[in-house]
Coordinates of C-alpha atoms and ligand atoms in Angstrom, one line a residue:
X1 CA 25.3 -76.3 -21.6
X2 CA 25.2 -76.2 -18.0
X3 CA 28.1 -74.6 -16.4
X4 CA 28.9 -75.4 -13.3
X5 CA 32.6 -74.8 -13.0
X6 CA 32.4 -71.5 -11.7
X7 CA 35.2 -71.9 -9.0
X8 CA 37.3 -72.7 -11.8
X9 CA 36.7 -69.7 -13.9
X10 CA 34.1 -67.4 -14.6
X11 CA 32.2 -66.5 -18.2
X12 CA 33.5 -62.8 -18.3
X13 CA 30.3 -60.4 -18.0
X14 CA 29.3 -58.5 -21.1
X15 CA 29.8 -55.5 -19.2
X16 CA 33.2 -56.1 -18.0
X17 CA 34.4 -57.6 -21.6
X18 CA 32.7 -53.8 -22.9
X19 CA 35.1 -52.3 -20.7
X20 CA 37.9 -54.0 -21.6
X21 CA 37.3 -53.3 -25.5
X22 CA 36.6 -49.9 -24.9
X23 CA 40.0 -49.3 -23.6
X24 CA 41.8 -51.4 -25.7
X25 CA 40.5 -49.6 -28.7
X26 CA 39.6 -46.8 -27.8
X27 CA 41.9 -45.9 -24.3
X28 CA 44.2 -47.5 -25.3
X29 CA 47.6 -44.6 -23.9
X30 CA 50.2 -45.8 -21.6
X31 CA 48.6 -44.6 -18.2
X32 CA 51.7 -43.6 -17.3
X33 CA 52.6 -40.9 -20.0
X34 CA 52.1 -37.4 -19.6
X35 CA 50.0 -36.0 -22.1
X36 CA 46.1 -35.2 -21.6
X37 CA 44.9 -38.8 -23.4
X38 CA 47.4 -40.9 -21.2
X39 CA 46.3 -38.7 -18.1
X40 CA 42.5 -39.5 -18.7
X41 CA 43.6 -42.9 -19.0
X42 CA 45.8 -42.7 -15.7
X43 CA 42.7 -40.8 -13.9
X44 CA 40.3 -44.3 -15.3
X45 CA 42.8 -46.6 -13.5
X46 CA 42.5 -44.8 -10.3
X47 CA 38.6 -44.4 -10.4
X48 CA 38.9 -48.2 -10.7
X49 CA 40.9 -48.5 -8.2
X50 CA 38.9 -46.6 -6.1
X51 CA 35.5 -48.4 -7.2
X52 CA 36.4 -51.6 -6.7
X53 CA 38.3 -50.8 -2.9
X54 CA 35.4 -48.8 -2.1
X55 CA 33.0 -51.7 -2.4
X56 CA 35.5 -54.0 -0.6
X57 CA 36.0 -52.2 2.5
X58 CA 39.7 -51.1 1.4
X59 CA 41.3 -47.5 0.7
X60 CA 42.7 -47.4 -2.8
X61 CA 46.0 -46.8 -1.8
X62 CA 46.0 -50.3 -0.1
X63 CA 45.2 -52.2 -3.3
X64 CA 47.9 -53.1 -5.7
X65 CA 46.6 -54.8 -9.1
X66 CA 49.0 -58.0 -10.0
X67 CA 48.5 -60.3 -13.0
X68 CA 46.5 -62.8 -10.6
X69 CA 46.2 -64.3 -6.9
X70 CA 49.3 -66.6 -7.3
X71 CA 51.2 -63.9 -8.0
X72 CA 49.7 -62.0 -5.4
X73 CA 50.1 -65.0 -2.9
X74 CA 53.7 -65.5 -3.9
X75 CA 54.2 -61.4 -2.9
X76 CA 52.6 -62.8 0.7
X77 CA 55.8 -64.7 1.0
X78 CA 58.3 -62.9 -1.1
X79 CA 57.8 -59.6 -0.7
X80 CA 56.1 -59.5 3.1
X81 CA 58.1 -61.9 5.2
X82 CA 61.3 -62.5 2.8
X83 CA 63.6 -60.5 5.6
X84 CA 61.8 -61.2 8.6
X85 CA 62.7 -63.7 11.3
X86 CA 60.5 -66.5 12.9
X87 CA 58.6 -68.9 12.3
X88 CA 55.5 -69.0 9.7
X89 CA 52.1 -70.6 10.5
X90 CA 49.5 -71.9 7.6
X91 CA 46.9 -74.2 7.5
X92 CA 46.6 -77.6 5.9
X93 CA 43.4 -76.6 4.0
X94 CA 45.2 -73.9 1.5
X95 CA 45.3 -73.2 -2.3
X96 CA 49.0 -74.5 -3.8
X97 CA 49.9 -70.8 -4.5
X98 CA 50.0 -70.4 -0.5
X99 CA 51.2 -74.2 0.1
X100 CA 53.6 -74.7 -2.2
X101 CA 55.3 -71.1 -0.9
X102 CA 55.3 -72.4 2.3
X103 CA 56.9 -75.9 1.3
X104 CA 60.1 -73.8 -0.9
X105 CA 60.0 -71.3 2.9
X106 CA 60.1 -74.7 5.1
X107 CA 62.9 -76.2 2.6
X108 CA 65.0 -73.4 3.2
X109 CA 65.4 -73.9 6.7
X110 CA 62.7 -71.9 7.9
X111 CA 59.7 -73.0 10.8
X112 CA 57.3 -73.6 9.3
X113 CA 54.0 -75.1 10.9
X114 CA 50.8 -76.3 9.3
X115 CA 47.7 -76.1 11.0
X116 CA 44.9 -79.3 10.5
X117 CA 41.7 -79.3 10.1
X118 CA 38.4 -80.7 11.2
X119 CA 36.4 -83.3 9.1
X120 CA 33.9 -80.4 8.7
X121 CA 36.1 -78.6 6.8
X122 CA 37.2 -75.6 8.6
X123 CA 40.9 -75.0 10.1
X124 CA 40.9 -76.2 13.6
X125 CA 41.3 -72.7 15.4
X126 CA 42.6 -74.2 18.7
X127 CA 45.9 -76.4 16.9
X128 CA 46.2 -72.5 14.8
X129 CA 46.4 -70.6 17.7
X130 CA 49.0 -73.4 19.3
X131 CA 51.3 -73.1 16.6
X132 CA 51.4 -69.4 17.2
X133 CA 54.1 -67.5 19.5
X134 CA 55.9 -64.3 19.8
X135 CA 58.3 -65.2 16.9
X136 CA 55.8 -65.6 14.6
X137 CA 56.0 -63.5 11.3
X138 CA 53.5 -65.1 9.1
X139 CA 50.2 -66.1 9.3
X140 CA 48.1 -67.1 6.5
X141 CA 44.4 -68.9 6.3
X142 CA 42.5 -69.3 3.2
X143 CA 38.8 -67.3 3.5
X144 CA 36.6 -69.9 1.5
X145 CA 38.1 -73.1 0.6
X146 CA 38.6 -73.5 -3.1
X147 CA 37.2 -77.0 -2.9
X148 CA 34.7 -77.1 -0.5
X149 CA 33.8 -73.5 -0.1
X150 CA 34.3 -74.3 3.5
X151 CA 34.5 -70.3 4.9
X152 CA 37.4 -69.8 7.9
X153 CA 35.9 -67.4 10.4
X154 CA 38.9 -65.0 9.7
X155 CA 37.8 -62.2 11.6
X156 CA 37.6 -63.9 14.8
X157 CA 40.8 -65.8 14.0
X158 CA 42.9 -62.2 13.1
X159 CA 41.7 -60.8 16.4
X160 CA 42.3 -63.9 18.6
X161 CA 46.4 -64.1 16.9
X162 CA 46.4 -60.4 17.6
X163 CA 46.4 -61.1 21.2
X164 CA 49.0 -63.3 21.0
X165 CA 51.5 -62.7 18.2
X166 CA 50.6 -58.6 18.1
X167 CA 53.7 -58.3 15.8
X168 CA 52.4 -61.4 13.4
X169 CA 51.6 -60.0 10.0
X170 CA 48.1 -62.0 9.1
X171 CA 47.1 -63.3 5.3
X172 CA 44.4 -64.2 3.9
X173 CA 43.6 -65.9 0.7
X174 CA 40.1 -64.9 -0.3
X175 CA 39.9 -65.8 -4.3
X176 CA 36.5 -67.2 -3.2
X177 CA 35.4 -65.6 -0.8
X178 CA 35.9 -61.6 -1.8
X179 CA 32.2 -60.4 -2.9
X180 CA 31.1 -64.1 -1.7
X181 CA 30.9 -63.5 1.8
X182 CA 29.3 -60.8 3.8
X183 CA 32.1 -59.6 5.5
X184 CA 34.3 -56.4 4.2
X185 CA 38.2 -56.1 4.6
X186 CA 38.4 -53.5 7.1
X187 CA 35.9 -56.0 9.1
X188 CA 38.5 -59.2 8.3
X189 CA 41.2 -57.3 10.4
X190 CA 43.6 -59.2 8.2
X191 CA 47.3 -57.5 6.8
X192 CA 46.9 -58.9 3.0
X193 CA 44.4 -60.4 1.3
X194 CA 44.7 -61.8 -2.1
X195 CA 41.8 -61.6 -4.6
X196 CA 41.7 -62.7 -8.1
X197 CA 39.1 -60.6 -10.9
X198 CA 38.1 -64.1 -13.1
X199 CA 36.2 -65.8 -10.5
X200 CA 33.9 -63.0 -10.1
X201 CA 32.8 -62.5 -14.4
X202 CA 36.1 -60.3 -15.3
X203 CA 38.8 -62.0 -17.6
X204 CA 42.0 -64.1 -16.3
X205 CA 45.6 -62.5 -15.7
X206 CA 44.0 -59.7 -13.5
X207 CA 44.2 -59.7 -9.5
X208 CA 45.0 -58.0 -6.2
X209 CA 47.0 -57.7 -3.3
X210 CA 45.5 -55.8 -0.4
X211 CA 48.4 -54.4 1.8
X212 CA 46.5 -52.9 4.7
X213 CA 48.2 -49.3 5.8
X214 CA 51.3 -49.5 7.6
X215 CA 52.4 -52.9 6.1
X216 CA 55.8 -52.3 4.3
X217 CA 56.5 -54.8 1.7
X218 CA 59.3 -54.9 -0.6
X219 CA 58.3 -54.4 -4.4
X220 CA 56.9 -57.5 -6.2
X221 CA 58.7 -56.5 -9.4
X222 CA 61.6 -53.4 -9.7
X223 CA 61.3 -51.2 -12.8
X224 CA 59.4 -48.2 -13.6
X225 CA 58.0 -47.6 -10.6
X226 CA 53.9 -48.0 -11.3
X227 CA 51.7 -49.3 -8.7
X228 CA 53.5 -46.9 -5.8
X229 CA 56.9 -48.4 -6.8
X230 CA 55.3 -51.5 -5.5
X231 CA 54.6 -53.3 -8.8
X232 CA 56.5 -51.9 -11.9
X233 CA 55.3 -52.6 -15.2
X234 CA 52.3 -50.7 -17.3
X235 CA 49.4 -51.4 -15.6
X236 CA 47.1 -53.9 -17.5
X237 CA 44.2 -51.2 -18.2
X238 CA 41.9 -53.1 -20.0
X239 CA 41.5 -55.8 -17.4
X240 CA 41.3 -53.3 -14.5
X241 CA 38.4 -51.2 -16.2
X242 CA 36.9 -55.0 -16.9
X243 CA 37.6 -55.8 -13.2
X244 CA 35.7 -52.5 -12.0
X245 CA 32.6 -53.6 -13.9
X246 CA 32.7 -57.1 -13.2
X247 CA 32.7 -55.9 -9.8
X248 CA 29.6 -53.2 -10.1
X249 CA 27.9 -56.5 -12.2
X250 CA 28.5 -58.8 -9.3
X251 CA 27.6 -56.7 -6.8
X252 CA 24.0 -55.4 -8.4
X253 CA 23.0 -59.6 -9.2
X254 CA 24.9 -61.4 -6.6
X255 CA 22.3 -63.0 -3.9
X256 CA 23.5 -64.9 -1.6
X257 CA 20.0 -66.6 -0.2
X258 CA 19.9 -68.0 -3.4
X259 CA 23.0 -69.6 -3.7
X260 CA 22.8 -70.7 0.1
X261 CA 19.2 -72.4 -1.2
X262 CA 20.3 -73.7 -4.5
X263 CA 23.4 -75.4 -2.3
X264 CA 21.4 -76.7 0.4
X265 CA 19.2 -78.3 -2.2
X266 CA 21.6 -80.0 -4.1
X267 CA 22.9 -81.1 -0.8
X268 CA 19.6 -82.4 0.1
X269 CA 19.1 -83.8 -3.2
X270 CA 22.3 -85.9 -3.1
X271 CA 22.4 -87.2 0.2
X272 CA 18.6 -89.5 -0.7
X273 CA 20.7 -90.7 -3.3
X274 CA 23.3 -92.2 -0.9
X275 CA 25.8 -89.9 -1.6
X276 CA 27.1 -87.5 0.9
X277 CA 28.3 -83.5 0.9
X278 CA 31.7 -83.0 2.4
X279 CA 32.3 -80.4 4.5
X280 CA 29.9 -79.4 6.9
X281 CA 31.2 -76.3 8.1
X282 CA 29.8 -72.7 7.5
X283 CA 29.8 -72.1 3.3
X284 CA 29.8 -69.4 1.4
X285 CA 27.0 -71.1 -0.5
X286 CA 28.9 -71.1 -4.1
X287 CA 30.7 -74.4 -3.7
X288 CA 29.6 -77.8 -3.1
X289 CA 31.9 -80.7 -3.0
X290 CA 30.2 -83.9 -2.7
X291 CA 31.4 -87.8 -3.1
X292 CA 29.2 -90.1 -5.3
X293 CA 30.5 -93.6 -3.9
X294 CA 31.8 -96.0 -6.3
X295 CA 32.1 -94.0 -9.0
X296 CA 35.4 -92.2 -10.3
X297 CA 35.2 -88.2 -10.4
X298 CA 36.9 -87.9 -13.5
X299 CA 35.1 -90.8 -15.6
X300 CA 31.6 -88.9 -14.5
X301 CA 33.4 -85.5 -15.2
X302 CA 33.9 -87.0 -18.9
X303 CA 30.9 -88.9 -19.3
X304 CA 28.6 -85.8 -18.0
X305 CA 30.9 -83.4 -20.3
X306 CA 29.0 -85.1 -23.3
X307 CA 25.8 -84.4 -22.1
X308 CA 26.0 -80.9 -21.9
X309 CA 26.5 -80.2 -17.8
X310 CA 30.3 -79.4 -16.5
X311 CA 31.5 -80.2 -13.6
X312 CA 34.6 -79.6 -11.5
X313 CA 36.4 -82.3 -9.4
X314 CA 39.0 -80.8 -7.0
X315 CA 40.9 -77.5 -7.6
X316 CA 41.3 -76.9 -11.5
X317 CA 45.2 -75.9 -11.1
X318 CA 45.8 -78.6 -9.3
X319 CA 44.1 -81.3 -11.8
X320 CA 47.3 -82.8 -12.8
X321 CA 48.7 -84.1 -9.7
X322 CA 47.1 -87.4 -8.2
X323 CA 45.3 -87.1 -4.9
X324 CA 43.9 -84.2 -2.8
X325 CA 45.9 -82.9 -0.4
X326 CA 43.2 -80.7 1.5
X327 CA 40.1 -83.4 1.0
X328 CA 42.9 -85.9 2.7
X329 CA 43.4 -83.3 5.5
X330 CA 39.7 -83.8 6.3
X331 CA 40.3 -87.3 6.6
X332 CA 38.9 -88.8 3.3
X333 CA 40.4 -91.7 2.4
X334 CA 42.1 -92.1 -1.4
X335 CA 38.6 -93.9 -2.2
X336 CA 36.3 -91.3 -1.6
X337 CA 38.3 -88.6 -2.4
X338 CA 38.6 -89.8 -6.1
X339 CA 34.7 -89.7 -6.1
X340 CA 34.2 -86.4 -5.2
X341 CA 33.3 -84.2 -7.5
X342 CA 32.8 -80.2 -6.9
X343 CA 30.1 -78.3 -8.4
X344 CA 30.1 -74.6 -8.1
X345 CA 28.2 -71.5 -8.9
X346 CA 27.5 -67.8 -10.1
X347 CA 25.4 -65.0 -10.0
X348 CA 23.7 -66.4 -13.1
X349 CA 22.9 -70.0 -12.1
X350 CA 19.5 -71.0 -12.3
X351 CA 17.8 -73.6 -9.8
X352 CA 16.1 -76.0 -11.6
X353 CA 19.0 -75.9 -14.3
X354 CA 21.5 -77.0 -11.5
X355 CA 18.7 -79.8 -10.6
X356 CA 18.5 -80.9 -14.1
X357 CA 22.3 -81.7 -14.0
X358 CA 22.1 -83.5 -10.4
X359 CA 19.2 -85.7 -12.3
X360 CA 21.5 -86.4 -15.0
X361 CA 25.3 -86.8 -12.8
X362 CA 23.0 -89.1 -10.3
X363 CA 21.5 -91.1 -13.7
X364 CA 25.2 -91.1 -15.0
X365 CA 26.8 -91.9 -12.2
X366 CA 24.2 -95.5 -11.9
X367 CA 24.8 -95.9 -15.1
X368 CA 28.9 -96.0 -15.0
X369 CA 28.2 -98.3 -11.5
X370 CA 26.0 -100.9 -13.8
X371 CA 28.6 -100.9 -16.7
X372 CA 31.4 -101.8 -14.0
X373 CA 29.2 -104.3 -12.6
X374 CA 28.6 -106.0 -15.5
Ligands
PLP401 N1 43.6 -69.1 -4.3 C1 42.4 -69.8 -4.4 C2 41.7 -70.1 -3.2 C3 42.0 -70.2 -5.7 O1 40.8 -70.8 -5.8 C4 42.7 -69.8 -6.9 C5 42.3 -70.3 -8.2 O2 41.6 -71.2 -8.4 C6 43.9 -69.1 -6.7 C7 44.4 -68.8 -5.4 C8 44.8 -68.7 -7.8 O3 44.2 -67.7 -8.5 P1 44.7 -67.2 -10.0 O4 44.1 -68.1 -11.0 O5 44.2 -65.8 -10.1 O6 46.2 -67.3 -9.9

C-alpha cells in the first residue's frame, strides 16, 4: 500500500505507540494522586510537557494538552474571546473547527469579517489588515492550509496587526504546519496556536493549545482543576508520553528538502500530463492538491483505493458535505474543484513510491476518462 493520506492522519510511530503501552501498563497512576508511583507519573507528564514545548519554541507552562485541535480551536473562541467586545477577523481559507466557530460567533450577533484569498492560495494580507481596527478582539489565520498546504506568512502578518490592533489577541491554527515549517512559536509572535499530536506519527484524541504568557483565558472544562485549572479532567497520559516521542521521532527523520523535492516533482510530473497544481503560494512541501480535469476525485479516490495507493481529496472531516468551501475561495469553479484530489506526506515517504502512484492515478484517471467516453 501506498499511503498518501498523511494530512488526514498519521501511522502512529512505533516509538510513540511504545510509549503509550508502557504507561498504560505499566504507568498506569492517576498523575494527579499523591503517592510516590502517581508522582513519578505526574513528574513524566511534565517532562513531556517540557520536551515537546522545548522543541516548539514554547515554555511549558504555555502549553495546555486537550483531546485534539477542534477542541483546542473551539477554546480559541470560547474560552479566549467569549467576554470580550468587538469585532472578530478570520480568513476564508480556514479549517471548519475555526470556521464553523466563527459562523455560531457571527450568528449571534457578533462582527464578524472574513478575509479572501488569492488564487495562489495564501490569505490576501492587504483585505486582512483592512478588516482590522481598534475594536478588534480576534484574529485568527490558519499556518499551512489543510488542503493545499498553502503556508500563511504568520509572523509577518502577527507583527503587521500588532501595529494596528495592539490589543487584538492573534490565533493561529497550525495542525499542519507545527514541526512542518521552519519557524518556532516564540518566532510566530502569535497569542494561541493550536496543534494536533496524530498528524505528526502519535495517536488521535491528543492536542494542544498554546496560550502564550500573559493571555488569560477562561478554563475550557471546570472540575478538578488539572492542566493549571485550565483544563480539568485526568490528563490523557499515555497519549502525552506517545505525543513526546512522536515528536523526538519527527524531529530526528523529518527533512524538509525532501519533501519540498518529492512535491515539486509530483508537481512537475502532473502538470506534462495536463493536469495542473493548485495553489501556488509558498508550501510547506507535505501537501499537494492538484485537479486532474475531467475526472471525478472521488471515483479515482475509489478506483486507485483498489490498487493499493490512497489518496485524499479535500479535508477528511469535511468529506461529507458537498463542495469546497476554501478551493471555491481560490476561485475554482464547482468543476475543477470536484477533480482535485490532495495527496500528502510524511517523514517516511519514499520518492519513487509516490511516483509509482502518480503513474498509476494518471493511468487510472485515462482510463475512467475512456470508460466515460465510450
Ligand atoms: N485544523 C486543521 C488545519 C486540520 O487539518 C485539522 C484536521 O485535519 C484540524 C484542525 C482538526 O484536528 P483534530 O483532528 O485534532 O481535531
Amino acid at each position: 500500500m501506498i499511503y498518501l493520506d498523511n494530512a488526514a492522519t498519521t501511522r502512529v510511530y512505533d516509538t510513540a505507540a511504545d510509549a503509550a503501552k508502557r504507561v498504560m501498563l505499566d504507568d498506569y497512576f492517576n498523575p494527579n494522586a499523591t503517592y510516590s508511583s502517581a508522582v513519578k507519573t505526574n513528574d513524566d507528564v511534565e517532562q513531556c510537557r517540557r520536551d515537546i514545548a522545548k522543541s516548539i519554541g514554547a515554555l511549558p507552562e504555555e502549553l495546555i494538552f486537550t483531546s485534539c485541535a477542534t477542541e483546542s480551536n473551539n477554546a480559541v473562541f470560547d474560552c479566549c474571546i467569549k467576554n470580550k467586545k468587538g469585532n472578530i477577523v478570520t480568513t476564508c481559507g480556514e479549517h471548519s473547527s475555526v470556521y464553523e466557530n466563527a459562523v455560531r460567533f457571527k450568528s449571534r450577533g457578533i462582527d464578524v469579517r472574513f478575509a479572501p484569498l488569492k488564487k495562489s492560495g495564501s490569505v490576501d494580507e492587504n483585505s486582512l489588515l483592512e478588516l482590522i481596527d481598534e475594536n478588534t478582539a480576534l484574529v485568527s489565520v490558519i499556518h499551512v492550509n489543510n488542503e493545499t498546504g498553502v503556508v500563511n506568512p504568520i509572523a509577518r502578518i502577527a507583527e503587521r496587526i500588532r501595529k494596528k490592533s495592539p490589543r487584538a489577541i492573534i490565533h493561529s491554527d497550525g495542525v499542519q504546519a507545527l514541526l512542518k515549517t521552519e519557524i518556532s512559536l516564540d518566532a510566530l509572535g502569535v497569542d494561541l496556536y493550536s496543534a494536533s499530536a496524530h498528524k505528526i506519527g502519535a495517536p488521535k484524541g491528543i492536542g494542544i493549545l498554546y496560550v502564550k504568557n500573559g493571555i488569560n483565558i477562561s478554563p475550557i472544562l471546570y472540575g478538578g482543576g488539572q492542566e493549571r485549572g485550565l483544563r480539568s479532567g485526568t490528563q490523557n497520559t499515555p497519549y502525552i508520553a506517545a505525543y513526546a516521542a512522536a515528536v523526538e521521532r519527527f524531529i530526528a527523520t523529518a527533512d524538509r528538502s525532501k519533501m519540498t523535492g518529492i512535491r515539486h516533482d509530483l508537481s512537475v510530473y502532473f502538470e506534462s500530463r495536463g493536469c495542473f497544481t493548485v495553489g501556488t503560494d509558498e508550501n510547506s512541501g507535505y501537501i499537494i492538491c492538484v485537479c486532474i480535469p475531467g475526472v471525478k476525485a472521488e471515483i479515482l479516490q475509489n478506483a486507485v483505493h483498489d490498487k493499493g495507493v490512497i489518496i485524499g481529496k479535500g479535508a477528511a472531516c469535511s468529506g461529507t458535505k458537498r463542495g469546497n468551501r476554501v478551493l471555491s475561495a481560490m476561485g475554482l469553479d464547482p468543476y475543477q474543484i470536484e477533480c482535485c484530489i490532495r495527496l500528502s506526506f510524511f517523514t517516511d515517504t519514499d520518492s519513487k513510491d509516490v511516483l509509482n502512484a502518480a503513474n498509476i492515478i494518471i493511468d487510472t484517471a485515462q482510463a475512467i476518462r475512456s470508460n466515460n467516453v465510450g
